[in-house]
Coordinates of C-alpha atoms in Angstrom, one line a residue:
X1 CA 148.3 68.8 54.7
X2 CA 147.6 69.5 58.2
X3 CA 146.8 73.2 57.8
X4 CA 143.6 73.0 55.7
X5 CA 141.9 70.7 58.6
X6 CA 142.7 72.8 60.8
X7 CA 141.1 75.8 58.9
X8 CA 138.1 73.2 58.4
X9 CA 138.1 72.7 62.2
X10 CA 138.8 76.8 63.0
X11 CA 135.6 77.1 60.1
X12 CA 133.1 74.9 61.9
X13 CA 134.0 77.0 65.2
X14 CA 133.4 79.8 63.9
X15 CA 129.7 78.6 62.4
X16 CA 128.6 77.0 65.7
X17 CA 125.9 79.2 67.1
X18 CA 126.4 81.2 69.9
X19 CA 126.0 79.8 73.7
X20 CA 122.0 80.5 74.5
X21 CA 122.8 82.6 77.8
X22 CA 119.2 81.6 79.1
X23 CA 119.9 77.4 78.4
X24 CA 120.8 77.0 82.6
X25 CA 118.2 79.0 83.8
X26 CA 115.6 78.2 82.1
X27 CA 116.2 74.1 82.5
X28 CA 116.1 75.3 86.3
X29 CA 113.4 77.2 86.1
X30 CA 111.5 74.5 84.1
X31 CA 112.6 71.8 86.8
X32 CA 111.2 74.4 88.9
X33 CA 107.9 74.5 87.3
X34 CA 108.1 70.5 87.2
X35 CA 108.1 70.4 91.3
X36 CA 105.5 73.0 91.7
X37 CA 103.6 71.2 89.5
X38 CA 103.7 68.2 91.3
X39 CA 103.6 69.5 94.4
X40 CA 100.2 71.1 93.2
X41 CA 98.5 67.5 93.6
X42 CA 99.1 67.7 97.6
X43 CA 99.2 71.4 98.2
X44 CA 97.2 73.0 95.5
X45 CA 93.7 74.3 95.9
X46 CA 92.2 71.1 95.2
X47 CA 88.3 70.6 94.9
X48 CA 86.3 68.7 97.4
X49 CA 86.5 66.0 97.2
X50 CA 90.0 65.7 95.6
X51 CA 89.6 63.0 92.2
X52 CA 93.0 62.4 92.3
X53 CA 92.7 60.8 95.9
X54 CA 93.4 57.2 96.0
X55 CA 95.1 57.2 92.6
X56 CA 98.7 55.1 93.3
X57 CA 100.7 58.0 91.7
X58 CA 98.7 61.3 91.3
X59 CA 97.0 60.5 94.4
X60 CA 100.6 60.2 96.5
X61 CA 101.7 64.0 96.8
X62 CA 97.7 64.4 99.1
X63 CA 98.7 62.0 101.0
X64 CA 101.8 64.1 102.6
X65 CA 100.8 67.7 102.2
X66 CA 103.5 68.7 104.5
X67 CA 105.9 67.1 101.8
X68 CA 103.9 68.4 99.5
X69 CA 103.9 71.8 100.0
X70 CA 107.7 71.6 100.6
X71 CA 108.6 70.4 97.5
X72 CA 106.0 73.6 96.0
X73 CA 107.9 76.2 98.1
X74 CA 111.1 74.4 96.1
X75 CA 110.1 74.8 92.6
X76 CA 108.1 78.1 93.8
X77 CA 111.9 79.4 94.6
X78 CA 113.4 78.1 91.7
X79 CA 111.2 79.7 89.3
X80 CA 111.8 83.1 90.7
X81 CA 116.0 82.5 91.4
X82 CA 115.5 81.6 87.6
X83 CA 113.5 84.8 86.6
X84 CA 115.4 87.2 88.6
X85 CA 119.1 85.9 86.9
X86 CA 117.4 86.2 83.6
X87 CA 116.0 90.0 84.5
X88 CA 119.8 90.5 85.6
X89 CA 120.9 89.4 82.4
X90 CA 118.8 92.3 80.6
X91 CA 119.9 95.0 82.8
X92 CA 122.3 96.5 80.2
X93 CA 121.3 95.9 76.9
X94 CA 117.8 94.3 76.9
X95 CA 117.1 91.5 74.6
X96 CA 119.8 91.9 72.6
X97 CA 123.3 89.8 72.9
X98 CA 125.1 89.2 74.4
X99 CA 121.9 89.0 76.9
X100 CA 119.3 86.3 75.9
X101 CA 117.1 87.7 72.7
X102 CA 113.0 87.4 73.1
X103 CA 112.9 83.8 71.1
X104 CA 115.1 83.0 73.9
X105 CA 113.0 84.4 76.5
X106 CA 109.3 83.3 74.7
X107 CA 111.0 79.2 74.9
X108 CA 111.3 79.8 78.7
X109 CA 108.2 81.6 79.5
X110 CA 106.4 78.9 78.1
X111 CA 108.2 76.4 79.2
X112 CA 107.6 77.3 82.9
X113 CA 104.2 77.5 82.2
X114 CA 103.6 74.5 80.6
X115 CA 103.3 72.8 83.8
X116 CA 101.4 74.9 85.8
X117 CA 98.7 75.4 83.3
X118 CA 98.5 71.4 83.4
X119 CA 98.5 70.9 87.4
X120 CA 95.5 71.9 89.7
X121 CA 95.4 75.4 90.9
X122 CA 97.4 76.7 93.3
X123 CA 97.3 80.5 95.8
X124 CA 93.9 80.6 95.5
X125 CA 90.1 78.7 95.5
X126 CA 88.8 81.4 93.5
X127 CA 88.0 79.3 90.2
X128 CA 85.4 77.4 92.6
X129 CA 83.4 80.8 93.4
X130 CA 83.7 81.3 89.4
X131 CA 81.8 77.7 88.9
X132 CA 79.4 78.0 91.4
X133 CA 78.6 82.0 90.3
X134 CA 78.2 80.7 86.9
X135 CA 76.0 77.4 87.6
X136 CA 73.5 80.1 89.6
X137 CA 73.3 82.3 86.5
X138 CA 72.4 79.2 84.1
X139 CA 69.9 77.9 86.0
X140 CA 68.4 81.1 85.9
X141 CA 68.6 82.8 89.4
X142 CA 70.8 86.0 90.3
X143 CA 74.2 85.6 91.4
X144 CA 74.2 89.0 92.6
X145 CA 71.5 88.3 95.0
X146 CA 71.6 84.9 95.8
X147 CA 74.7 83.6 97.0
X148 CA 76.4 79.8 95.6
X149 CA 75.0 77.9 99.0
X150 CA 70.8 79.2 99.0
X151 CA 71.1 78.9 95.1
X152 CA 72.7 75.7 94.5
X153 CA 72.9 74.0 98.2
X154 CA 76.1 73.5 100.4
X155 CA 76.3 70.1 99.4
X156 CA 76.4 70.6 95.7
X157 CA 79.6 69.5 94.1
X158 CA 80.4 73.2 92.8
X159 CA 79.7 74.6 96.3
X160 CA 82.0 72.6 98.3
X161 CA 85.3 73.8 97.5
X162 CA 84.5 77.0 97.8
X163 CA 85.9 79.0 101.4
X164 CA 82.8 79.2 103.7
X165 CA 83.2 83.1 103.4
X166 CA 82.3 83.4 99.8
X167 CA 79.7 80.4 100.3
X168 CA 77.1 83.1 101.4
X169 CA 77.9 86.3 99.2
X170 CA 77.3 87.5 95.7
X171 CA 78.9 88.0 92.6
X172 CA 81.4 90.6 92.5
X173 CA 82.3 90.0 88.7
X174 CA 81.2 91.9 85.8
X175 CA 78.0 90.8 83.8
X176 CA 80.2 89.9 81.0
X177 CA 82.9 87.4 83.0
X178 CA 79.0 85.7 84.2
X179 CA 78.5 85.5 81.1
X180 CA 81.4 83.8 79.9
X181 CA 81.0 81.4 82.7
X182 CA 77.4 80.1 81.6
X183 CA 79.3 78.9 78.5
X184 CA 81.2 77.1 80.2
X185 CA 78.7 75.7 82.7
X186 CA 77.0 74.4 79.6
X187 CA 80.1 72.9 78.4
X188 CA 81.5 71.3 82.0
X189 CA 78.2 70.9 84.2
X190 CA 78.6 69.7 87.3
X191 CA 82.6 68.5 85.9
X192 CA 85.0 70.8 88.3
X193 CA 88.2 69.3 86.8
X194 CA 86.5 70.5 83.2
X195 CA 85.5 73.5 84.6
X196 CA 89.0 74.8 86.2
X197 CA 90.2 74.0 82.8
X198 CA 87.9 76.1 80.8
X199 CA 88.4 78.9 83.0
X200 CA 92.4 78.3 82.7
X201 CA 92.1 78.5 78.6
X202 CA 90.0 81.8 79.3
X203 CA 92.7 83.0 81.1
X204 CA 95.0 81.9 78.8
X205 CA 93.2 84.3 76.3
X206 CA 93.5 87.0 78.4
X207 CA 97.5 86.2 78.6
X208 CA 97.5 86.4 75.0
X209 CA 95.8 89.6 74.7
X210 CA 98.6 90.8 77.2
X211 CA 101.5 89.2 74.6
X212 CA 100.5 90.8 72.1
X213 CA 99.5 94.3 73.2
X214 CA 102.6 94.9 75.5
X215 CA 105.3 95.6 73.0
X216 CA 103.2 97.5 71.2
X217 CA 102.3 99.6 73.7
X218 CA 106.2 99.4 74.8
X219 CA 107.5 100.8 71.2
X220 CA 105.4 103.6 72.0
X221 CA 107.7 104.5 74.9
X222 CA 110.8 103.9 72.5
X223 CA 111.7 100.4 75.2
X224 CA 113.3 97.0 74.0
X225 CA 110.0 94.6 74.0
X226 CA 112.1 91.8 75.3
X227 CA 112.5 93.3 78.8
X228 CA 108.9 94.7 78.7
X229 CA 107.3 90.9 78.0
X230 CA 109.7 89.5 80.9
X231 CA 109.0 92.2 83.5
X232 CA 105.1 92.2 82.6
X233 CA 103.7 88.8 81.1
X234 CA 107.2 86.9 82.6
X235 CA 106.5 87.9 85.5
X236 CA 106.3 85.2 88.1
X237 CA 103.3 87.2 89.9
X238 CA 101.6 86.1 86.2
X239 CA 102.6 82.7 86.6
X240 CA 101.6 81.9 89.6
X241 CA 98.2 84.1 90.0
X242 CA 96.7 84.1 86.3
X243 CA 98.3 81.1 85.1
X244 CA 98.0 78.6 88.0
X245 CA 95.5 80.9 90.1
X246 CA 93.4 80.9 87.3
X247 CA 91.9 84.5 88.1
X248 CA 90.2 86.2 86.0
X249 CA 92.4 89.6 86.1
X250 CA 94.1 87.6 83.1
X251 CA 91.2 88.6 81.3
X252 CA 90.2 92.0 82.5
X253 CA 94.1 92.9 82.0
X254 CA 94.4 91.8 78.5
X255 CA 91.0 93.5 77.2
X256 CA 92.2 96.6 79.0
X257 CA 95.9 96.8 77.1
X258 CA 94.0 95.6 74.4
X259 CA 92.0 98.4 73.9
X260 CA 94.9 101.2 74.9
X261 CA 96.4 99.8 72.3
X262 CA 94.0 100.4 69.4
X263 CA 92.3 103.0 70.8
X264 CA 95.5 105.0 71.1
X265 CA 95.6 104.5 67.1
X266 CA 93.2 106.8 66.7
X267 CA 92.8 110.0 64.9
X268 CA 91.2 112.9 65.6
X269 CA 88.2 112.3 63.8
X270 CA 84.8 112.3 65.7
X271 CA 83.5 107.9 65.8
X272 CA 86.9 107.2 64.6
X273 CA 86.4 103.4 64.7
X274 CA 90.0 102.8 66.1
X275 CA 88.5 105.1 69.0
X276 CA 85.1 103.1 69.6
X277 CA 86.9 99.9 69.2
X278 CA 89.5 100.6 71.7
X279 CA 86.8 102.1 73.7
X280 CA 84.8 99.1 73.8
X281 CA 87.4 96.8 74.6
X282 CA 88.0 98.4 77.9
X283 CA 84.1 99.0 78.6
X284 CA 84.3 94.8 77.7
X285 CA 87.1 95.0 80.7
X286 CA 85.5 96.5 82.9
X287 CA 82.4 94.0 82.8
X288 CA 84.4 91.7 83.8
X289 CA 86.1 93.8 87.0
X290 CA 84.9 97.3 87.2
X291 CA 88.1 98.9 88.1
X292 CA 89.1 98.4 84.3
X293 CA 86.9 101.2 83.2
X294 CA 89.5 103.8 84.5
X295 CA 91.5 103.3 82.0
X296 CA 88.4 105.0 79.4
X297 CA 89.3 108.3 80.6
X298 CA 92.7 108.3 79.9
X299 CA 91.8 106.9 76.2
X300 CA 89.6 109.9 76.1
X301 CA 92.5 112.5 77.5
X302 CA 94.3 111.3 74.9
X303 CA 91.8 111.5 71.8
X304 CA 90.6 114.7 73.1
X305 CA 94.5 116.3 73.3
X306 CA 94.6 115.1 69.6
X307 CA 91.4 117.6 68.8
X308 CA 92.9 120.5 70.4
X309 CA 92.6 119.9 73.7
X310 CA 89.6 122.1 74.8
X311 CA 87.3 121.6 77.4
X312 CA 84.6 121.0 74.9
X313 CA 87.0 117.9 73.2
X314 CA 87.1 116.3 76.8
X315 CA 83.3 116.5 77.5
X316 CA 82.8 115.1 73.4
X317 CA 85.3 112.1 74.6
X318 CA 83.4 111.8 77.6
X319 CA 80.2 111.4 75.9
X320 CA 81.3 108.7 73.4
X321 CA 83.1 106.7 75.9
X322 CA 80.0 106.9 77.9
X323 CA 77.5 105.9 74.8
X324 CA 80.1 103.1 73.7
X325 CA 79.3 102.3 77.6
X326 CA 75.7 102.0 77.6
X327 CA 76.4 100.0 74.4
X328 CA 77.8 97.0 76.3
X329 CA 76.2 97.5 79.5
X330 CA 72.3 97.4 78.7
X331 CA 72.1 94.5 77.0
X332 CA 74.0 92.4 78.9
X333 CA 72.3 93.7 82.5
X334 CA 68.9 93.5 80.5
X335 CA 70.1 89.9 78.8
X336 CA 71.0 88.6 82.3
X337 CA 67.8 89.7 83.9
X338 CA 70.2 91.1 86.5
X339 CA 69.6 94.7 86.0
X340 CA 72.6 96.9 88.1
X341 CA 72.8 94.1 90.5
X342 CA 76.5 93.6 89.6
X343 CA 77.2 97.3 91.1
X344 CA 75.7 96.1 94.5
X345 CA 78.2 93.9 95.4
X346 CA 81.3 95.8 94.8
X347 CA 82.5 96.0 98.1
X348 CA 82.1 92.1 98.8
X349 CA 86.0 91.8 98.7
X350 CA 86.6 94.0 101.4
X351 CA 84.4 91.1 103.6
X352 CA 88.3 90.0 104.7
X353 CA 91.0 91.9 105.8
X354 CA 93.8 92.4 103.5
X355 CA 97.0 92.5 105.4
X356 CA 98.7 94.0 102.2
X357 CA 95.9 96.8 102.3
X358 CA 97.7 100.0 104.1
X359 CA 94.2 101.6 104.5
X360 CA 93.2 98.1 106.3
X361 CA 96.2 98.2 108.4
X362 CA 96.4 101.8 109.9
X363 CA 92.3 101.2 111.0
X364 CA 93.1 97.7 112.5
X365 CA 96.3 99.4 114.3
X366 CA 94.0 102.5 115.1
X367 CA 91.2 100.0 116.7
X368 CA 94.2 98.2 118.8
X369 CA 95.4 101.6 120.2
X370 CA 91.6 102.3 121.0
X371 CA 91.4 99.1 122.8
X372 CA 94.9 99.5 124.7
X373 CA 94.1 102.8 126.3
X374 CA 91.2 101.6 127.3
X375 CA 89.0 104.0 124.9
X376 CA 86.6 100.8 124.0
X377 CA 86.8 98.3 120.8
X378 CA 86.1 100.7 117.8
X379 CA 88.0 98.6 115.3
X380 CA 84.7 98.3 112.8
X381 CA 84.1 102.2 113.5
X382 CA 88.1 102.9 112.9
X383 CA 88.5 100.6 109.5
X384 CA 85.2 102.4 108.0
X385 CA 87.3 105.6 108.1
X386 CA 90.4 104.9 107.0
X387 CA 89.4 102.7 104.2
X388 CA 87.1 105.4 103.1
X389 CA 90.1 107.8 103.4
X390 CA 92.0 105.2 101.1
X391 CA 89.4 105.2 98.7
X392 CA 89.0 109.4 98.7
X393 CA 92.8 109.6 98.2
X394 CA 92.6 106.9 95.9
X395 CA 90.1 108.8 93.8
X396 CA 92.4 112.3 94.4
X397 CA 95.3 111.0 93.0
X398 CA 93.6 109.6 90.0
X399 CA 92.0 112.9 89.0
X400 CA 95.3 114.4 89.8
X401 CA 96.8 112.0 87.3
X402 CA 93.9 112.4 84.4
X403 CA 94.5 116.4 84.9
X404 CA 98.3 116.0 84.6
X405 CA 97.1 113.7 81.5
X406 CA 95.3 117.0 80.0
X407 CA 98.0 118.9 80.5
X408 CA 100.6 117.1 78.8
X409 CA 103.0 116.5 80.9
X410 CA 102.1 112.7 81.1
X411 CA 101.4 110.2 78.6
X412 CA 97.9 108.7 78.4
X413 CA 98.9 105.3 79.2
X414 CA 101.7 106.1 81.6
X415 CA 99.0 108.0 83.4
X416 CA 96.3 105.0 83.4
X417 CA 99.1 102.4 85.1
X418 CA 100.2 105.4 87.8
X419 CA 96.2 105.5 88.2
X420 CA 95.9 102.0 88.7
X421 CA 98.8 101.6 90.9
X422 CA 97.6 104.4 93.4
X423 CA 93.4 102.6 93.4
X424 CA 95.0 99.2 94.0
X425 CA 97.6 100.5 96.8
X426 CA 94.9 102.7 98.7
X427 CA 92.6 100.2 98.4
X428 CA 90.8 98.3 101.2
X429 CA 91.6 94.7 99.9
X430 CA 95.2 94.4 98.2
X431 CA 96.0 90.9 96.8
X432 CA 99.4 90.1 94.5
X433 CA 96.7 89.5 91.8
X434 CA 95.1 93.0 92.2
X435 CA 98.9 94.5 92.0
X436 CA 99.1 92.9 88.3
X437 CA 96.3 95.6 87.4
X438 CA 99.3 98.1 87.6
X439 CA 102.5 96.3 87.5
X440 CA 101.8 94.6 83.9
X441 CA 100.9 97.9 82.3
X442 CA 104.1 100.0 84.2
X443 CA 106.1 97.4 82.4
X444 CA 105.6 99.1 78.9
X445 CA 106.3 102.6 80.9
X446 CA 109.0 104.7 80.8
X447 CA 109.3 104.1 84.1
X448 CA 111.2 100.8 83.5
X449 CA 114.7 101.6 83.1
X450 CA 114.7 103.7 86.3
X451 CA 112.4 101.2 88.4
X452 CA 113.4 98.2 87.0
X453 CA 115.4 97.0 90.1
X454 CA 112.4 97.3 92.1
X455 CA 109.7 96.0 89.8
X456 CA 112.3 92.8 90.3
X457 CA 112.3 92.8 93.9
X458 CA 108.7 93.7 94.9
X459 CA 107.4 90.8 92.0
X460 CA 109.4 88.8 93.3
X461 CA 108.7 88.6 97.3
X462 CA 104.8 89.3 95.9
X463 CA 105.6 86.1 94.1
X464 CA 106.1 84.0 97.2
X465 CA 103.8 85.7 100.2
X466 CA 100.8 83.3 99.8
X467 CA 100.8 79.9 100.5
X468 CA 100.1 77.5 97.7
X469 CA 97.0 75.9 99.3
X470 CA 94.8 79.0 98.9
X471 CA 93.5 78.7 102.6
X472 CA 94.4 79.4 105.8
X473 CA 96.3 77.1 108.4
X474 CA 94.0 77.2 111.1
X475 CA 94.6 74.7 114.2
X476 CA 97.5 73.0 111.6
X477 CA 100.1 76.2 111.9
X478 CA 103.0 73.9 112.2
X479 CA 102.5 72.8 108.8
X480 CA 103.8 76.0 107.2
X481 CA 106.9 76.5 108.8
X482 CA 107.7 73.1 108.8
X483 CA 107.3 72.8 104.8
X484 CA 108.7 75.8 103.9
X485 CA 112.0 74.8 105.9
X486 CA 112.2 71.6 104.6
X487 CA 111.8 73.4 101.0
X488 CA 114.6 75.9 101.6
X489 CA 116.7 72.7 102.5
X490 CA 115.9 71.0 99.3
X491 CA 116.6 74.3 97.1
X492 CA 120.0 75.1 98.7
X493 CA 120.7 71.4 98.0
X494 CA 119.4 72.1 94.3
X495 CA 121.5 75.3 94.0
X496 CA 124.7 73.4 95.6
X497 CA 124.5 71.0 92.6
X498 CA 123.8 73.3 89.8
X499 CA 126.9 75.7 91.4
X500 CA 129.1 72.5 90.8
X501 CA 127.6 71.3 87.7
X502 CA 128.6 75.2 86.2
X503 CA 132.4 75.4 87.7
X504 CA 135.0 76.3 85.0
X505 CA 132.3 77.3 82.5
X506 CA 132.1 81.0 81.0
X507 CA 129.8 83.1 79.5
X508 CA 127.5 86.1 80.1
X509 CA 124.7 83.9 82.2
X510 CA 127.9 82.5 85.0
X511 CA 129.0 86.2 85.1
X512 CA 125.7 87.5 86.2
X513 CA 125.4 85.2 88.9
X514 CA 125.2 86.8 92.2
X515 CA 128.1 88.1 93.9
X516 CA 130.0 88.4 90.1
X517 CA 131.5 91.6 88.6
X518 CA 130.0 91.3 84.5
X519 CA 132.7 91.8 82.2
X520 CA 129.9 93.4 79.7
X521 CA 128.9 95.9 82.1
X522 CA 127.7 98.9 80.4
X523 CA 128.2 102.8 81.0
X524 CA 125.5 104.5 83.2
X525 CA 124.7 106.0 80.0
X526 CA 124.7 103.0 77.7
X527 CA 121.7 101.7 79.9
X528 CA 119.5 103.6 78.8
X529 CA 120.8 104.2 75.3
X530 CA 120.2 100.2 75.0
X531 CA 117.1 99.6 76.7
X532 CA 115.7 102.1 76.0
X533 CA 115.6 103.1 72.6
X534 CA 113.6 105.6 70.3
X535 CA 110.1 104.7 69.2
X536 CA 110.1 104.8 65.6

């Protein structure tokens, strides 16, 4: 009598699903999000003046921003201890058991960004510039030439928020992305709060494009799409910057993979449309940041290797691309009334100096030498030069790239995200944002499995280098350290209670904590037998 209950019992064992490995971190991760989300109302990049102010509970994290902040740098931490024990979890097998599979990994993507697409922005005032640009283009005068405070006034609501240093410069956005944003001044107005949010679902559609054109691009490369999508559109750099930032490389990324992706479809054939579709996604890119538009000649490299690979298949591929080109260009610089002015203002970014920037680093180093032995101040003279140097190498090692492309020896989209990785690098402005223009496409490269440990590391102290106000500290520099102290405190605190909450339990996530030896570690060679695997 006894033994067919316990069969029953050993049967409903045996049909309980597994343990989700990702369960832990990605309630951490999501409380995570939660504090940085709330933390956002104090220390985000709120508009002037803030709505929320005065408001008994929204209002109450602005009126501590010290605490604020603290509790930002928290969840800020959280999130990325949470993503980088996930990303360990993948090391061996990808998305596959007994690491988490990618339903696993889409419930807790979304789930941490759930709450930042609903909190104010954070990292950066950028979305305010994007308002004001757009407000100047719908009432009819040129962004390009007239900047947010002569063509709207400093005292206009859209104006305010913005950093005094963009208050008085153009446009540096594509005709396209200006257009976009007259939609949406016709939809929000004067409305900021509407407007950041219109802007966020744009960038939201530019996330999507990057969902779904990553593991396609991935299988191409024969790689598990589950570590592709965390190391690319996981990626806390994502998060934070296109998500909560709200910038608009969200877009100009997605069109871009986009249109690699299609446009790698294609045949040989001369206006194959898989070709001019591809090749007008990126063009479409590009208007919205011109950098984009590197990634047409690798499209045509490809498409012209397909023909035979003769010199007189490049210059057809060349031609095309450049027709397909005009094709977007004309009418919207002729539709604007802008003409080329959005070609004018390209060096605009490069108004502030990057400390991320190499280029911008060795000439303000060069102008302090000049100054310490006693040669004069030269700093101007000195970061002229060695940006332009940047931007000459930067230009050598993408030709280098497109003719190693030709050749064969590299793959047409492995070539465009080692082409974008050496522009942004030697480039004179270098945000985490402008990194993503390399990073998210690398992820789908075979690259991976060798430099997964470092795409890891480098995303993740990218992840945390700016502060979450978007603005400087100026004559308040005690507030930084002090919040980001206090936040340490409160994670290590966090941590302390989640390491006693998970004592005596097993599975695969508790061995790949920190400091653990995984019993499911896998042969050097099973790495990249698993992760790896052949495109079919």
């Amino acid at each position: 009598m006894v033994t067919p209950a316990v069969d029953g019992a050993a049967a409903v064992v045996q049909e309980s699903p597994p343990r989700d490995p990702s369960r832990v971190a990605r309630r951490l991760g999501t409380v995570g999000a939660l504090l940085m989300g709330i933390g956002a109302f104090g220390s985000g990049a709120l508009p002037v003046p803030n709505p929320v102010s005065g408001l008994r509970i929204l209002g109450l994290p602005a009126r501590n921003v010290t605490i604020a902040i603290a509790i930002t740098y928290t969840g800020l931490l959280l999130v990325v201890l949470c993503w980088l024990w996930i990303g360990k979890m993948l090391r061996h097998h990808g998305a596959v058991a007994p690491a988490p599979d990618k339903v696993q990994l889409w419930k807790t993507a979304i789930l941490w960004s759930i709450p930042l697409a609903l909190a104010p922005p954070l990292f950066s005032r950028d979305v305010y510039s994007y308002l004001a640009q757009s407000a100047t283009l719908a009432r009819g005068l040129d962004p390009y030439t007239m900047p947010p405070a002569t063509a709207l006034g400093v005292d206009d609501p859209l104006v305010r928020s913005i950093p005094t240093i963009w208050r008085d410069t153009g446009a540096p956005y594509g005709p396209l992305f200006l257009v976009l944003g007259r939609v949406i001044t016709a939809i929000s107005g004067n409305d900021v709060v509407l407007g950041i949010v219109c802007y966020r679902v744009l960038a939201l559609a530019g996330l999507a494009m990057i969902i779904w054109a990553l593991p396609r691009l991935a299988r191409r490369c024969g790689l598990d799409a589950g570590l592709v999508l965390w190391l690319g559109a996981a990626n806390p750099i994502v998060l934070f910057h296109l998500i909560s930032g709200v910038h608009n490389e969200a877009l100009m990324v997605g069109l871009m993979l986009v249109g690699m992706e299609i446009g790698l479809r294609a045949g040989p054939r001369i206006l194959d449309p898989l070709l001019l579709t591809g090749g007008l996604l990126i063009v479409c890119a590009s208007a919205v940041k011109l950098p984009a538009a590197m990634a047409l000649g690798f499209l045509g490299m490809d498409w012209a290797r397909k023909r035979g690979n003769r010199v007189r298949d490049v210059a057809l591929a060349a031609l095309l691309l450049l027709v397909v080109g005009l094709v977007v260009y004309v009418p919207l610089s002729a539709g604007l009334g802008v003409g080329i002015g959005w070609a004018t203002t390209l060096a605009i970014p490069s108004l502030i100096l990057s400390w991320m920037s190499v280029t911008t680093d060795l000439g303000m180093l060069g102008g302090q030498l000049g100054i310490l032995f006693g040669l004069g101040e030269h700093t101007q003279g000195v970061l002229s030069v060695t940006r332009s140097l940047g931007l000459l190498l930067g230009a050598a090692a993408v030709a280098w790239v497109l003719w190693l492309t030709y050749r064969g020896r590299v793959d047409a989209f492995t070539g465009m995200a080692a082409a974008m990785a050496a522009f942004v690098l030697l480039g004179p402005v270098v945000h985490p944002w402008y990194l993503l223009w390399a990073v998210i496409p690398l992820a789908a490269t075979r690259a991976v499995p060798t430099y997964r440990r470092a795409v890891l590391a480098i995303s993740a102290v990218l992840a945390v280098v700016v502060p979450p106000t978007g603005a400087d500290f100026n004559f308040r520099a005690f507030q930084l350290p002090l919040a980001i102290v206090a936040g340490v405190v409160l994670l290590i605190l966090l941590l302390l209670v989640q390491r006693h909450l998970l004592r005596g339990q097993t599975g695969y996530d508790i061995e790949m904590l920190p400091g653990r030896s995984p019993a499911h570690a896998a042969a050097p060679g099973e790495v990249s037998a698993e992760v790896s695997r052949p495109s079919s």
